[in-house]
PDB file of C-alpha atoms in Angstrom:
ATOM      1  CA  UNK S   1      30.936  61.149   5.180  1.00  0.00           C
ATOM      2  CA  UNK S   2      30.736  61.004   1.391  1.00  0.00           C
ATOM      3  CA  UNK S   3      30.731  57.339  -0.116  1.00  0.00           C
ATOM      4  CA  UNK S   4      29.453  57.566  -3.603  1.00  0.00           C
ATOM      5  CA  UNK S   5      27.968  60.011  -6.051  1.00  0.00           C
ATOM      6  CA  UNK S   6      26.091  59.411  -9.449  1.00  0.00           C
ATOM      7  CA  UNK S   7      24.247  62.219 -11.770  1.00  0.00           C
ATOM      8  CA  UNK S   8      20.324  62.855 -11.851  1.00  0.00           C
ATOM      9  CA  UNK S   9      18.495  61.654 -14.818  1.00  0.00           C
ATOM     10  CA  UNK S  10      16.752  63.337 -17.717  1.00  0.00           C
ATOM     11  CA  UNK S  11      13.662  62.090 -15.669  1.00  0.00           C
ATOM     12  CA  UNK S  12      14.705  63.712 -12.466  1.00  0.00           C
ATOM     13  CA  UNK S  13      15.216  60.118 -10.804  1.00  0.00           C
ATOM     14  CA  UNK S  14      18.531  58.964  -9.516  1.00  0.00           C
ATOM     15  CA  UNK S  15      20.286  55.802  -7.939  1.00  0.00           C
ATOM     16  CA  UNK S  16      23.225  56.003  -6.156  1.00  0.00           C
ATOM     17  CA  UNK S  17      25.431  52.794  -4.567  1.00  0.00           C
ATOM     18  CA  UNK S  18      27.818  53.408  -1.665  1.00  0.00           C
ATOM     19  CA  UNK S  19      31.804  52.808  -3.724  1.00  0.00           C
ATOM     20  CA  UNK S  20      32.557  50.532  -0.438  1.00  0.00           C
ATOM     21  CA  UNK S  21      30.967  48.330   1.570  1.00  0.00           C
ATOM     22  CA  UNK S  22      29.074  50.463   4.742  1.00  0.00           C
ATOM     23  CA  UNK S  23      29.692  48.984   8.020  1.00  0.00           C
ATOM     24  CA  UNK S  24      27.462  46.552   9.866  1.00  0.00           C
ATOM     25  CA  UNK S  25      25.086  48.666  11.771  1.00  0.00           C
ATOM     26  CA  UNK S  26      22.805  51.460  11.353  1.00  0.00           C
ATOM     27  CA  UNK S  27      23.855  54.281   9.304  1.00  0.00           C
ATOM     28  CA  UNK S  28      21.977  57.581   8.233  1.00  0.00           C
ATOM     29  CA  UNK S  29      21.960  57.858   4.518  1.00  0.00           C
ATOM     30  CA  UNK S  30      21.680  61.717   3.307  1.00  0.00           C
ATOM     31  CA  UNK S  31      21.978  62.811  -0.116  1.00  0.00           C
ATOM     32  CA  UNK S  32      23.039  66.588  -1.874  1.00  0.00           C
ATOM     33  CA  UNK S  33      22.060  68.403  -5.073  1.00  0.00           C
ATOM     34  CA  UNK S  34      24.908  70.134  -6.619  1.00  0.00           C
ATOM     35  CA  UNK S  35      24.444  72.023  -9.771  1.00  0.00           C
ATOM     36  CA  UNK S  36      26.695  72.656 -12.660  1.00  0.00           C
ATOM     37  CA  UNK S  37      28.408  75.613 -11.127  1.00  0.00           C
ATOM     38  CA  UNK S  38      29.210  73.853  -8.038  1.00  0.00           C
ATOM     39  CA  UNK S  39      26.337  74.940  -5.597  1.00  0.00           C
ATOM     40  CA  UNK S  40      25.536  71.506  -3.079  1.00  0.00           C
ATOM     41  CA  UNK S  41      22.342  71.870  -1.388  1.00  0.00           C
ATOM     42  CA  UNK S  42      21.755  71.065   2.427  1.00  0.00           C
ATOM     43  CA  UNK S  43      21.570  67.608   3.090  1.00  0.00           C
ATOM     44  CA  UNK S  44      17.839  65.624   2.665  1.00  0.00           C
ATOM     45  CA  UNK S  45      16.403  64.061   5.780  1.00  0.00           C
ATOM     46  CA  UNK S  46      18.144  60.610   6.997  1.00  0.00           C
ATOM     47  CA  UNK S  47      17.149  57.722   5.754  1.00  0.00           C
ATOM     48  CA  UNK S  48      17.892  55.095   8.342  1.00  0.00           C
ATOM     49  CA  UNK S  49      19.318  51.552   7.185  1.00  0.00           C
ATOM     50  CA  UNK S  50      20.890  48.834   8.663  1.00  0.00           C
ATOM     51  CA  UNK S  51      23.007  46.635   7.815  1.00  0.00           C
ATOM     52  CA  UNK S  52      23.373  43.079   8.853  1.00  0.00           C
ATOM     53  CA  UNK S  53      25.127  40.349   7.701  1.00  0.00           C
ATOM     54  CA  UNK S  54      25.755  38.150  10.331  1.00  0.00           C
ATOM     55  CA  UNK S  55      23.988  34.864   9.881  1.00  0.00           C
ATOM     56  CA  UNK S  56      21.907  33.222  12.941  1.00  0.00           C
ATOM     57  CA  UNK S  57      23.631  30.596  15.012  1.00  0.00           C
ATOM     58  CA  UNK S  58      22.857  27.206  13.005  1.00  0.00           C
ATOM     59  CA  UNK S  59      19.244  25.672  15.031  1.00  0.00           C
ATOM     60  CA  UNK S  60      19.683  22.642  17.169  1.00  0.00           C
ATOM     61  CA  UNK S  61      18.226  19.208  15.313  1.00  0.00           C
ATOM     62  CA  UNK S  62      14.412  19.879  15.291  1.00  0.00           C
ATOM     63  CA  UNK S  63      11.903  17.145  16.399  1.00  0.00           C
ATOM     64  CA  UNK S  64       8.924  15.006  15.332  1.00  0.00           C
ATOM     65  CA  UNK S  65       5.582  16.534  16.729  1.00  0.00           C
ATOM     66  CA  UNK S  66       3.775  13.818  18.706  1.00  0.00           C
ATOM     67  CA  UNK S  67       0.846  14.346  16.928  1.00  0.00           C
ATOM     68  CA  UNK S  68       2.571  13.071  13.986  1.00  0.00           C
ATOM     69  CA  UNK S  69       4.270  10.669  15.404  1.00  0.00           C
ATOM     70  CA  UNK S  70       1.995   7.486  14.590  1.00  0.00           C
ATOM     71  CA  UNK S  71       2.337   4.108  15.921  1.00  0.00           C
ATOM     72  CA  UNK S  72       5.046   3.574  17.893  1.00  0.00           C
ATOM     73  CA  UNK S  73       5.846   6.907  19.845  1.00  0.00           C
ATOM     74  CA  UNK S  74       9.775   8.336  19.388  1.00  0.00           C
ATOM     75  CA  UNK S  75      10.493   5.682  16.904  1.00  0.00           C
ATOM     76  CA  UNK S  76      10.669   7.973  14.134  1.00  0.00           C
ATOM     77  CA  UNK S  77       8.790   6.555  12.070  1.00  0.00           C
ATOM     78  CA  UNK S  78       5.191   7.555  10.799  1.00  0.00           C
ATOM     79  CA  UNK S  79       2.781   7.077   7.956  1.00  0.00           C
ATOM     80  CA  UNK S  80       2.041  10.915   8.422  1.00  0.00           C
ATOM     81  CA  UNK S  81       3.231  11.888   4.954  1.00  0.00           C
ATOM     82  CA  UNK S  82       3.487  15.262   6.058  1.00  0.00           C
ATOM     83  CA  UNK S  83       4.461  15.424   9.100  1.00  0.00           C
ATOM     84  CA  UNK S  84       5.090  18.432  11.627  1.00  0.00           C
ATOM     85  CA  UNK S  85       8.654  19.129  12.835  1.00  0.00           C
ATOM     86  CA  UNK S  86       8.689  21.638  15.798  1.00  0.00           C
ATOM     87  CA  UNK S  87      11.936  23.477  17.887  1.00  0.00           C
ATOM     88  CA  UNK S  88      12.008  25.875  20.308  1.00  0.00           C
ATOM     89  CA  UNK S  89      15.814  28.142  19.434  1.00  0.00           C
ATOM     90  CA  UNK S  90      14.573  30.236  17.027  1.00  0.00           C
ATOM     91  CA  UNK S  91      14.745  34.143  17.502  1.00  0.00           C
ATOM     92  CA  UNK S  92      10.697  35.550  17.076  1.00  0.00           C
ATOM     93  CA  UNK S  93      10.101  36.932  13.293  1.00  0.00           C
ATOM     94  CA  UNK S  94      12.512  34.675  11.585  1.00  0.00           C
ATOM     95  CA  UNK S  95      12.026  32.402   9.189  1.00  0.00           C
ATOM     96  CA  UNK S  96      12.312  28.474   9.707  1.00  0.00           C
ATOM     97  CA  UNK S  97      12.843  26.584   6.537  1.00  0.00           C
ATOM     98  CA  UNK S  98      12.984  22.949   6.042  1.00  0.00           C
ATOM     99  CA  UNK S  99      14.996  20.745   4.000  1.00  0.00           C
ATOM    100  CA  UNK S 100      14.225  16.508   3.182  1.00  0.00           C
ATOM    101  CA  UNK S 101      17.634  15.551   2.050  1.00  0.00           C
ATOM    102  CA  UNK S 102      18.553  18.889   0.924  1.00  0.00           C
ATOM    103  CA  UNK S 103      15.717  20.329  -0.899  1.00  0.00           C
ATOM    104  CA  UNK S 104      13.313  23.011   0.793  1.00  0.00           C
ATOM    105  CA  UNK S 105       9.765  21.292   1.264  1.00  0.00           C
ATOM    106  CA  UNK S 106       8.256  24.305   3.612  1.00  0.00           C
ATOM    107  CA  UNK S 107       8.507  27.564   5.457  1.00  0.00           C
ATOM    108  CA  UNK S 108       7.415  28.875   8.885  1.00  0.00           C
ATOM    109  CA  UNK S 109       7.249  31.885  11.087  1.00  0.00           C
ATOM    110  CA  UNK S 110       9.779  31.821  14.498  1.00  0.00           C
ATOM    111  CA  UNK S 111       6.834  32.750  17.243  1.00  0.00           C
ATOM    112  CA  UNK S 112       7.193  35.303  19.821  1.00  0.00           C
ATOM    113  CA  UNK S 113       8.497  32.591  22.192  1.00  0.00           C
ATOM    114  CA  UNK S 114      11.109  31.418  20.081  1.00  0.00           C
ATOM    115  CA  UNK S 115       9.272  28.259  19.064  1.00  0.00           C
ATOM    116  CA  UNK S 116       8.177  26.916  15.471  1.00  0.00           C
ATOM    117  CA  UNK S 117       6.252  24.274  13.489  1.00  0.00           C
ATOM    118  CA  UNK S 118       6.684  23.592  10.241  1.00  0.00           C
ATOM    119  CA  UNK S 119       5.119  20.860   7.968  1.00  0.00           C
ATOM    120  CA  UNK S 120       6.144  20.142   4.287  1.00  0.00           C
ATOM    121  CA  UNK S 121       4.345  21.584   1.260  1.00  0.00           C
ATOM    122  CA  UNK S 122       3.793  18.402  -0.336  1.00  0.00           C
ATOM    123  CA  UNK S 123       3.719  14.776   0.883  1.00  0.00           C
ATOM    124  CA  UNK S 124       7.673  13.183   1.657  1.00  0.00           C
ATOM    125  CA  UNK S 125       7.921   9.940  -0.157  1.00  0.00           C
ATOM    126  CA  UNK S 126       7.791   6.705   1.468  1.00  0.00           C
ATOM    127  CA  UNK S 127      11.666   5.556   3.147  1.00  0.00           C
ATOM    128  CA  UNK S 128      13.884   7.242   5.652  1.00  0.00           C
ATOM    129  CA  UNK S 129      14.464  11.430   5.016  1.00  0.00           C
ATOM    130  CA  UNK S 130      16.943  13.701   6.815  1.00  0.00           C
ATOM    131  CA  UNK S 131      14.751  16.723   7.632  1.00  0.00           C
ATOM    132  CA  UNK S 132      16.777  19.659   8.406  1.00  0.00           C
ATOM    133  CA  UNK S 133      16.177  23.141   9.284  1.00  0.00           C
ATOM    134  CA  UNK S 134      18.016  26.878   9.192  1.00  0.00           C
ATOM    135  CA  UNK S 135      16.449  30.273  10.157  1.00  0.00           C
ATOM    136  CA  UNK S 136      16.799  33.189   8.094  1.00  0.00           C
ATOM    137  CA  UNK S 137      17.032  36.480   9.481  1.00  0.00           C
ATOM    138  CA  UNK S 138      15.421  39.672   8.075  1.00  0.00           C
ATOM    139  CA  UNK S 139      18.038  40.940   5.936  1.00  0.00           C
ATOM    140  CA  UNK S 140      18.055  37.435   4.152  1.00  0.00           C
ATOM    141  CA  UNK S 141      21.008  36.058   5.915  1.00  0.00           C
ATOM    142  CA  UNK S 142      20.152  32.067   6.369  1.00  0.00           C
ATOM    143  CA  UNK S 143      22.005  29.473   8.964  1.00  0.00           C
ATOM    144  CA  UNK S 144      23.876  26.916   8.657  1.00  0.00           C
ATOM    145  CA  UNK S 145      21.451  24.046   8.746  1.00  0.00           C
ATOM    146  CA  UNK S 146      20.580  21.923  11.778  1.00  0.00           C
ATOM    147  CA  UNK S 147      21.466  18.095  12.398  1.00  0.00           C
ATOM    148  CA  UNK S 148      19.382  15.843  10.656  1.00  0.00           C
ATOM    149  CA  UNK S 149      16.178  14.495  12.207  1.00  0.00           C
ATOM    150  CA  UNK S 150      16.159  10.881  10.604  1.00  0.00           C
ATOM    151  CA  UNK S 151      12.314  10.381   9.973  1.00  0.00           C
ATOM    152  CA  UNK S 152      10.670   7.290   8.321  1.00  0.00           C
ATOM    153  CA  UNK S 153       7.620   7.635   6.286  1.00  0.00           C
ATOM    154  CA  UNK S 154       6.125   4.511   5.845  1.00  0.00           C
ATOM    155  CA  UNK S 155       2.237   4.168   4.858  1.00  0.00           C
ATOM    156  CA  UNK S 156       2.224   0.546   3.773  1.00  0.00           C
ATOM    157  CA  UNK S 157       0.105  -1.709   5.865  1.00  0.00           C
ATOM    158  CA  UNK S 158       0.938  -4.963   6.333  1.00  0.00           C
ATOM    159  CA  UNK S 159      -0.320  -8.196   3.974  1.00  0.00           C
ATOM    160  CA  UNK S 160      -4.055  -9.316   6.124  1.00  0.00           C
ATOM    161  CA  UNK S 161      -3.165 -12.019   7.880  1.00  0.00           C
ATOM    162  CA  UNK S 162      -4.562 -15.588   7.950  1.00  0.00           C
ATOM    163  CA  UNK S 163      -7.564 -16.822   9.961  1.00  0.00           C
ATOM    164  CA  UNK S 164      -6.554 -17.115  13.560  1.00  0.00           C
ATOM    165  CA  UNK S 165      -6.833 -20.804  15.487  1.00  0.00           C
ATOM    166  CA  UNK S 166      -8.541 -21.211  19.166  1.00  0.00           C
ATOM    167  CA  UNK S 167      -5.236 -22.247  21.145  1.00  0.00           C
ATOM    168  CA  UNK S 168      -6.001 -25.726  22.571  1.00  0.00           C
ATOM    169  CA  UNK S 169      -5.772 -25.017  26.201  1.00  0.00           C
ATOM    170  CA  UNK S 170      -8.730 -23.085  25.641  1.00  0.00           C
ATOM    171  CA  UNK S 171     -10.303 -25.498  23.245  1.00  0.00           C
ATOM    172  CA  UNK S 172     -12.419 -27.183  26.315  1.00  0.00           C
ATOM    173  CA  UNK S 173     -14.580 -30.199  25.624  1.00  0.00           C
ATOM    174  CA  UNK S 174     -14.281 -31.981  22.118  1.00  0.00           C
ATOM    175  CA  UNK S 175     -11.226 -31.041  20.489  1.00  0.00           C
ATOM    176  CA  UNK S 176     -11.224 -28.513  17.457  1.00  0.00           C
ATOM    177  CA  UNK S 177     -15.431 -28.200  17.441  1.00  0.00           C
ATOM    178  CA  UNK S 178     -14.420 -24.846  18.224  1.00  0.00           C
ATOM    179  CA  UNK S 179     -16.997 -25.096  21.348  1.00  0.00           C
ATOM    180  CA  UNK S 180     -15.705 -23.667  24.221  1.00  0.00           C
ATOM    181  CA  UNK S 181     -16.689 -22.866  28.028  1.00  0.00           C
ATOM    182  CA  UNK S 182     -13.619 -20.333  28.566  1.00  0.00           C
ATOM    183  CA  UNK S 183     -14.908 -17.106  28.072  1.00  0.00           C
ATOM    184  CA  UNK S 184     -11.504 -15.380  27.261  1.00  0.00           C
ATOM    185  CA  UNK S 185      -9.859 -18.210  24.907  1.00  0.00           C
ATOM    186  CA  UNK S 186      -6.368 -17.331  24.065  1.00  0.00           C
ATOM    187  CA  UNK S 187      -6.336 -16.913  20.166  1.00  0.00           C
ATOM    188  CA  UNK S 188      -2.763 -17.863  18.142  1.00  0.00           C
ATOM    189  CA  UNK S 189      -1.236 -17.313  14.618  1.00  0.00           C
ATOM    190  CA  UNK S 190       2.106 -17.651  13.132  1.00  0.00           C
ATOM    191  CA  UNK S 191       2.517 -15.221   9.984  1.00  0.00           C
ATOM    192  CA  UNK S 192       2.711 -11.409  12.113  1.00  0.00           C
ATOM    193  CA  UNK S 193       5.798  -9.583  11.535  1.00  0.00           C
ATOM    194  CA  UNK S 194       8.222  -9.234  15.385  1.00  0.00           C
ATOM    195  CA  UNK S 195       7.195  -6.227  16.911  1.00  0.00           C
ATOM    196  CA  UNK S 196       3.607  -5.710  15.050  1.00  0.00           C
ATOM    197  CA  UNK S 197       0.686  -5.127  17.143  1.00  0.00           C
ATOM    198  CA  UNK S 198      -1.894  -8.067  16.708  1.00  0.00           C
ATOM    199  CA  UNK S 199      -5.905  -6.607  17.623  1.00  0.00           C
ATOM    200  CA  UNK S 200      -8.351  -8.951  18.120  1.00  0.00           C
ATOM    201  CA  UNK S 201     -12.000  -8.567  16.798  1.00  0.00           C
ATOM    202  CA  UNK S 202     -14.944 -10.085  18.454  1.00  0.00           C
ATOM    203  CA  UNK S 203     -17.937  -9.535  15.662  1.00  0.00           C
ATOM    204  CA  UNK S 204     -15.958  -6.292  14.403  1.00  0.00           C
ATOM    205  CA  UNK S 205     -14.858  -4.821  17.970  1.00  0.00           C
ATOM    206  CA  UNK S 206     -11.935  -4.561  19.795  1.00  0.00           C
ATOM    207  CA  UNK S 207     -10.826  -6.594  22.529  1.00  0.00           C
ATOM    208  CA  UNK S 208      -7.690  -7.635  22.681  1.00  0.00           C
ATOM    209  CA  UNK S 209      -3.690  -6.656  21.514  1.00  0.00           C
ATOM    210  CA  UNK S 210      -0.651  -8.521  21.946  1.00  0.00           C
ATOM    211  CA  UNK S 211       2.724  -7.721  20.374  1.00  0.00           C
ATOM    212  CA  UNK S 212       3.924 -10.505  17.704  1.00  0.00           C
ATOM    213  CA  UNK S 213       6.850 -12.710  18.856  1.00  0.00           C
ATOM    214  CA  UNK S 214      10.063 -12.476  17.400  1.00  0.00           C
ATOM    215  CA  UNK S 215       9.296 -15.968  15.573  1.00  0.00           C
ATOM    216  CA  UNK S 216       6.245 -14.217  14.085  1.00  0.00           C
ATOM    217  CA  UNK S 217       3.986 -16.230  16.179  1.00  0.00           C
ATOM    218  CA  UNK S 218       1.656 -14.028  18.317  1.00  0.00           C
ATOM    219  CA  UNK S 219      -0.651 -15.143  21.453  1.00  0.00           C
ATOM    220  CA  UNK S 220      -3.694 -12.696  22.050  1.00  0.00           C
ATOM    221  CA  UNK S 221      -6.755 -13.359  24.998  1.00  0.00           C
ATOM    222  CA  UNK S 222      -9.959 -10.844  25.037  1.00  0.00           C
ATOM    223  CA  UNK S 223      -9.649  -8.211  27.865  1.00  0.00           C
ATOM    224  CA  UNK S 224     -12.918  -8.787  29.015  1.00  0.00           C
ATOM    225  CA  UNK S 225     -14.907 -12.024  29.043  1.00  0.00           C
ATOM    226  CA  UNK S 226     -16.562 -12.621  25.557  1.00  0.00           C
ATOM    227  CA  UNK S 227     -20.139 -13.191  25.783  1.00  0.00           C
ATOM    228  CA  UNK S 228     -21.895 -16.687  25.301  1.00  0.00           C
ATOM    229  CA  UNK S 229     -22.823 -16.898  21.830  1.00  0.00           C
ATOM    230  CA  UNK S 230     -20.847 -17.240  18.481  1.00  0.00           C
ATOM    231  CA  UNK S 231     -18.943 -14.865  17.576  1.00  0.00           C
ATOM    232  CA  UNK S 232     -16.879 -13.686  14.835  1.00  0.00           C
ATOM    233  CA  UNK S 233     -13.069 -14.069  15.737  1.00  0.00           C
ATOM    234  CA  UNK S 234     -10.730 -11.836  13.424  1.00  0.00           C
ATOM    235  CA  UNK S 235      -7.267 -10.249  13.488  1.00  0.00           C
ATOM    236  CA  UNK S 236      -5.334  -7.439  11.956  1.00  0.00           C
ATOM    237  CA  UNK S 237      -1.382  -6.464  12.267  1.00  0.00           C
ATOM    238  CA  UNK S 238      -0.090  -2.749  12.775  1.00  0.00           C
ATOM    239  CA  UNK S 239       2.908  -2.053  11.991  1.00  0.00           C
ATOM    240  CA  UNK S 240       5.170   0.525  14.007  1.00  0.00           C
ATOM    241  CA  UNK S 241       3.767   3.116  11.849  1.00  0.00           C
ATOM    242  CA  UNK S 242       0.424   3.174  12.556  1.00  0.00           C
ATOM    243  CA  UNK S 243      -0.369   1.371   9.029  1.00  0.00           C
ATOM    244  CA  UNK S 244      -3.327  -1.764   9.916  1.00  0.00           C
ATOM    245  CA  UNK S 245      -3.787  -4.388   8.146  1.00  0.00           C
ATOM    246  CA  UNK S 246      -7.698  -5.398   6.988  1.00  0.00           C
ATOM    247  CA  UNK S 247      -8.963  -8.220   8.809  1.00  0.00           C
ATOM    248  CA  UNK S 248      -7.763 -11.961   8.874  1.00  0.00           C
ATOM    249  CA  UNK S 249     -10.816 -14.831   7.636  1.00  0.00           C
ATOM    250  CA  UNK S 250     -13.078 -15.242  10.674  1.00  0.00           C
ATOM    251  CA  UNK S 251     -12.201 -18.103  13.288  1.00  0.00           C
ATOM    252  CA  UNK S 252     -16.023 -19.251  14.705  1.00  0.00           C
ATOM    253  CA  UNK S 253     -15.867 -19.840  18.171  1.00  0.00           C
ATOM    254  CA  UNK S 254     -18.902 -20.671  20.194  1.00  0.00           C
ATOM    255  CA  UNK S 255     -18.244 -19.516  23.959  1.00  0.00           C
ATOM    256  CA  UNK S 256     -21.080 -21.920  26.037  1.00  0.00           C
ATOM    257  CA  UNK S 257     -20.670 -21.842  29.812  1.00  0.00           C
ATOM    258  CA  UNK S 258     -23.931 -23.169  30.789  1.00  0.00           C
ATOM    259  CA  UNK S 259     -24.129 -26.227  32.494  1.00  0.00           C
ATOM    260  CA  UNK S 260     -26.723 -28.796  31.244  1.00  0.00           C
ATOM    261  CA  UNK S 261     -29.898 -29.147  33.947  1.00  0.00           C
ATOM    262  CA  UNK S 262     -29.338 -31.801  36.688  1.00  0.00           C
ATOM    263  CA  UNK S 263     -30.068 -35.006  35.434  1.00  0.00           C
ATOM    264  CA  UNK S 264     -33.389 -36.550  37.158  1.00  0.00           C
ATOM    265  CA  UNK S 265     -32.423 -39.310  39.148  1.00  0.00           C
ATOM    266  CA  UNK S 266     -32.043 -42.584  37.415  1.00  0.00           C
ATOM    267  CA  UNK S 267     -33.579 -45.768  37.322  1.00  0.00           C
ATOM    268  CA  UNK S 268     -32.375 -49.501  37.708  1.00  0.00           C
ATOM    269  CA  UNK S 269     -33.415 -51.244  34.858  1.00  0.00           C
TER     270      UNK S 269
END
């Protein structure tokens, strides 16, 4: 069926553009010569092109890739700056694009098994950003976009806090000599943030966490006995992000569990 016409140029090149819209689908394009007197050639080989303008169905909301997903897991928020967002609805050779609030921040490849990760061009800035996603199809035709994944970038750690105390139940002996037979003394503060993770150091390692109260006051005891000796008592916070603090001022604590020698027996004077 004819659908448009146009004339060669002095160049021998042409361009010619259907004078209606073809029908979604595959068509077989053919074009004719005809000459001055009115002589049309046979037709040229097909060309085969499809048309398609049918958008893909709008993705479901994407999510946060665990690896990504720092501190606190399925919180949503991360100090990941750039941070992978991954679905599995996407049709294989399409092309996953994601939004921060609107704006495209980076581009991915649909995989064979309908699954994709993409992860922004540039860092997101710190605060809450609704990442979005749509696929477009090979003829161009882009998706509505997804819901909003609601994803908190946050990369501030918290203020270091101040030197921790040796609680007094586990002060034994003279009171605040900070001398101690209780090998796992239970160390306090009052300035976390609820819901922080306090750490305790012993000489620069790990071992202890506790979760600070909702007053801000946090309790945390060594995992293991300490060993006898002084060491050097310290504290960070870590907020839900992932973000730690540097360490508190050291809190000296001598741990001494050995018992004196047996007296020799005494003498009345």
């Amino acid at each position: 069926t004819e659908v448009g016409t146009a004339t060669v140029q002095p160049d021998g090149s042409y361009s010619v553009t259907p004078d209606a819209a073809l029908p979604e689908g595959t068509s077989d394009l053919t074009v004719t010569f005809t000459d001055p007197s009115g002589n049309e050639s046979v037709p040229s080989p097909a060309l085969n092109v499809t048309v398609d303008e049918t958008a893909p169905v709008a993705p479901v909301a994407p999510t946060l890739d665990p690896a990504s997903d720092t501190g606190t897991p399925g919180d949503g928020i991360t100090s990941d700056t750039t941070p992978t967002i991954t679905g599995t609805d996407g049709t294989a050779g399409e092309t996953v694009t994601l939004y921060a609030d609107g704006t495209e921040v980076g581009t991915a490849t649909v995989q064979p098994d309908g699954s994709y990760s993409v992860t922004p061009d540039a860092a997101l800035p710190e605060g809450t950003s609704d990442l979005t996603v749509t696929f477009t199809d090979p003829s161009g035709n882009e998706s509505d976009p997804s819901p909003a994944l609601n994803v908190t970038v946050d990369e501030t750690a918290p203020a270091t806090p101040a030197a921790p105390a040796l609680d007094p139940a586990s002060d034994t002996g003279t009171p605040g000599d900070g001398i101690t037979s209780d090998t796992t003394p239970t160390i306090t503060g009052t300035d976390g943030t609820p819901g922080e993770t306090v750490t305790l150091y012993a000489d620069g390692t790990e071992v202890g966490t506790a979760t600070v109260e909702p007053d801000g006051s946090y309790s945390v005891t060594p995992d293991a006995p300490l060993a006898e000796g002084t060491p050097d008592l310290t504290v960070t916070f870590t907020d839900p992000s992932g973000n730690e603090s540097t360490p508190s001022p050291a809190l000296n604590v001598t741990i001494d569990e050995t018992v004196p020698v047996t007296p020799a027996a005494p003498t009345l004077d």
